[in-house]
PDB file of C-alpha atoms in Angstrom:
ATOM      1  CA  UNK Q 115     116.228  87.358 109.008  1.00  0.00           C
ATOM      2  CA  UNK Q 116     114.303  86.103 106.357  1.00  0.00           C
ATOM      3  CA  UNK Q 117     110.917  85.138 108.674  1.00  0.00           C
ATOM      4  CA  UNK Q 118     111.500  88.703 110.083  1.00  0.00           C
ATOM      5  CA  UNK Q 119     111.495  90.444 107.493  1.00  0.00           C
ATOM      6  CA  UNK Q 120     108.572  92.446 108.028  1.00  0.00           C
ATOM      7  CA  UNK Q 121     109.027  92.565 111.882  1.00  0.00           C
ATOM      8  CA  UNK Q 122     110.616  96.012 113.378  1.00  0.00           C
ATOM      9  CA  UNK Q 123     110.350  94.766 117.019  1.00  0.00           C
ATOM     10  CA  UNK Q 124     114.070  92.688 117.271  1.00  0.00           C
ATOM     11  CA  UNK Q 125     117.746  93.063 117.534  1.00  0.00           C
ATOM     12  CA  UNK Q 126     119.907  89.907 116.989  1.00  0.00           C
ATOM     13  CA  UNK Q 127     123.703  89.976 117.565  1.00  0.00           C
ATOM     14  CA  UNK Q 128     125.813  86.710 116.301  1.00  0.00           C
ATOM     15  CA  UNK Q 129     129.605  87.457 117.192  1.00  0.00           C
ATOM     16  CA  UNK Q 130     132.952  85.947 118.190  1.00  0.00           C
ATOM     17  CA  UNK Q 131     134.499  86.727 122.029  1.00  0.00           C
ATOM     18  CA  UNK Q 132     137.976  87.144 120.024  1.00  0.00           C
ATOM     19  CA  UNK Q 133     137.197  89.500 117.717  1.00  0.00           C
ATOM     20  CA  UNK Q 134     137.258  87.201 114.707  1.00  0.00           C
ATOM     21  CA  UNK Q 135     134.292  85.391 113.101  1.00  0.00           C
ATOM     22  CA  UNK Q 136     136.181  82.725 111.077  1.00  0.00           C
ATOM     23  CA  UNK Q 137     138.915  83.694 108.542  1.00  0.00           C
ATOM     24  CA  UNK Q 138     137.470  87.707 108.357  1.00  0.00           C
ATOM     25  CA  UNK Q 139     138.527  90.673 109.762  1.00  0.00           C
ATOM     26  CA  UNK Q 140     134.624  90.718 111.901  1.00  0.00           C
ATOM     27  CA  UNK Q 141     133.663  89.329 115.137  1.00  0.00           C
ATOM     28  CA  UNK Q 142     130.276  88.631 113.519  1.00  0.00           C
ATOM     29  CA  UNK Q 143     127.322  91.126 112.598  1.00  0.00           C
ATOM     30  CA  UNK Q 144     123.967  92.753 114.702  1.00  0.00           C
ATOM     31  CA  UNK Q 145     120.248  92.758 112.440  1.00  0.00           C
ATOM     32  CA  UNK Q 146     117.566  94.220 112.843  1.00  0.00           C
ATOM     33  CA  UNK Q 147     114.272  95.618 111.140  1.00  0.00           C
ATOM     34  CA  UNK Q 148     116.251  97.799 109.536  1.00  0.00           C
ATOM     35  CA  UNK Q 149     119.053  95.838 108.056  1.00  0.00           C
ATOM     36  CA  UNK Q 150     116.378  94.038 106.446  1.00  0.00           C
ATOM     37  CA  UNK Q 151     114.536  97.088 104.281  1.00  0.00           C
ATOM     38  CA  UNK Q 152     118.258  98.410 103.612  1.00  0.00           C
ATOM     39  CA  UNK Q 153     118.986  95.092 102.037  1.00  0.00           C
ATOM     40  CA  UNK Q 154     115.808  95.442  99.865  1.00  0.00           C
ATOM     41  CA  UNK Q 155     116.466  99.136  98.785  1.00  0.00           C
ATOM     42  CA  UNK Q 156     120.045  97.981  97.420  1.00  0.00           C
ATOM     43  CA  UNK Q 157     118.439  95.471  96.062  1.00  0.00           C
ATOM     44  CA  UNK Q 158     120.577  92.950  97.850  1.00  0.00           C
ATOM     45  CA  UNK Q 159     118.875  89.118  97.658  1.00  0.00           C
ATOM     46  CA  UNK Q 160     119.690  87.459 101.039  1.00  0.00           C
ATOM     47  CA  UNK Q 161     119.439  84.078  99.655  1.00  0.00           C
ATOM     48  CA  UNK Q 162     122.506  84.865  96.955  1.00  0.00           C
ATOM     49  CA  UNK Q 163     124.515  85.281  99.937  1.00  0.00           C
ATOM     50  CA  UNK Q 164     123.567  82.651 101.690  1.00  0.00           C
ATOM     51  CA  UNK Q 165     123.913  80.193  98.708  1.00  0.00           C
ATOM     52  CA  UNK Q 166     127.342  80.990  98.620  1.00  0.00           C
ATOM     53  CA  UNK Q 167     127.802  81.048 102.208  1.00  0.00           C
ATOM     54  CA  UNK Q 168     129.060  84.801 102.057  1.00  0.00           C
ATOM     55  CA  UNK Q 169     127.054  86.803 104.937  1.00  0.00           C
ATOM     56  CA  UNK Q 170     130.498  88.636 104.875  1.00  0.00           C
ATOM     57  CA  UNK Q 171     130.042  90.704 102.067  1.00  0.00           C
ATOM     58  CA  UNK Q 172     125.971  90.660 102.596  1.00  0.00           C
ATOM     59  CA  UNK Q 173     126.561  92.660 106.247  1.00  0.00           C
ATOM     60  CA  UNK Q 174     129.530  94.605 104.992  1.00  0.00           C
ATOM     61  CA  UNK Q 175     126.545  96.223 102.276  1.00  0.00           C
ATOM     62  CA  UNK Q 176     123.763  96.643 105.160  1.00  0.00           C
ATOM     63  CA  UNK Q 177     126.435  98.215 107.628  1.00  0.00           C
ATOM     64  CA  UNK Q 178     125.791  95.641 109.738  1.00  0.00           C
ATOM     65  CA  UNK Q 179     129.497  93.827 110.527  1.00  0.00           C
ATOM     66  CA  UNK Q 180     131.241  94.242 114.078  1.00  0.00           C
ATOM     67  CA  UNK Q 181     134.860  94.823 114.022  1.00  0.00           C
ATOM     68  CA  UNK Q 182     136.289  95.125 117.255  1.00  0.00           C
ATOM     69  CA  UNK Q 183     139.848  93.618 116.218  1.00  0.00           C
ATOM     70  CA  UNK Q 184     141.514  90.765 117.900  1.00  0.00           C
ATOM     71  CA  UNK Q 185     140.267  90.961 122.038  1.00  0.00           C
ATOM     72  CA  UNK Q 186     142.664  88.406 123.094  1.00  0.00           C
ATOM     73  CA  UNK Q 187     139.813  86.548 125.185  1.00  0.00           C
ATOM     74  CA  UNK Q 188     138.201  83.411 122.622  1.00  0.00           C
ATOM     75  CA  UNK Q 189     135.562  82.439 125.939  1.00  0.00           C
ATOM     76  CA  UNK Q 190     132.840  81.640 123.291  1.00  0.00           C
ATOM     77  CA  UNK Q 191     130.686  82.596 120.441  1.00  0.00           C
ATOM     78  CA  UNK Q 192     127.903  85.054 121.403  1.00  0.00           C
ATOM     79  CA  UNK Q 193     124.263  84.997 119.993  1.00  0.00           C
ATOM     80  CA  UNK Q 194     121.866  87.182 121.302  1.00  0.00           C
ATOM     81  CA  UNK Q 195     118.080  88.417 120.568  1.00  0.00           C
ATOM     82  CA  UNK Q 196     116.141  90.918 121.715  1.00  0.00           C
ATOM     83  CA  UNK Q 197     112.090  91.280 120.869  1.00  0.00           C
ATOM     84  CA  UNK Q 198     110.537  94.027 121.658  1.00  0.00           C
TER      85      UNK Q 198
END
């Protein structure tokens, strides 16, 4: 997100097929241009997070989880990007 960050023209979506990213209640989290500047008007700093490998807390801020709750179906994880 980071080389992005002044880009408007993307959507990326990193998830879990079963609902669960890892030990957390999410199946992951979507970004976009957006997620970015909302980050910078809370005055989040993306690097804090990801020096303590919490991009947990970090999306839970920006609005930017997905919880879908367990699906029952672990085919894969899912990443996904869309420039426009």
């Amino acid at each position: 997100m980071r080389e992005l960050k002044n880009e408007n023209n993307y959507v990326l979506l990193c998830a879990g097929s079963d609902g669960i990213d890892g030990n957390s209640d999410a199946a992951g989290a979507v970004v976009n241009g957006h997620t970015q500047k909302k980050a910078n008007d809370s005055g989040l700093s993306l690097s804090e997070y990801m020096e303590r490998h919490d991009s947990y807390s970090f999306h839970q801020q920006c609005g930017s989880l997905i919880k879908t709750g367990y699906t029952g179906t672990n085919v894969n994880d899912i990443a996904m990007a869309l420039l426009f």
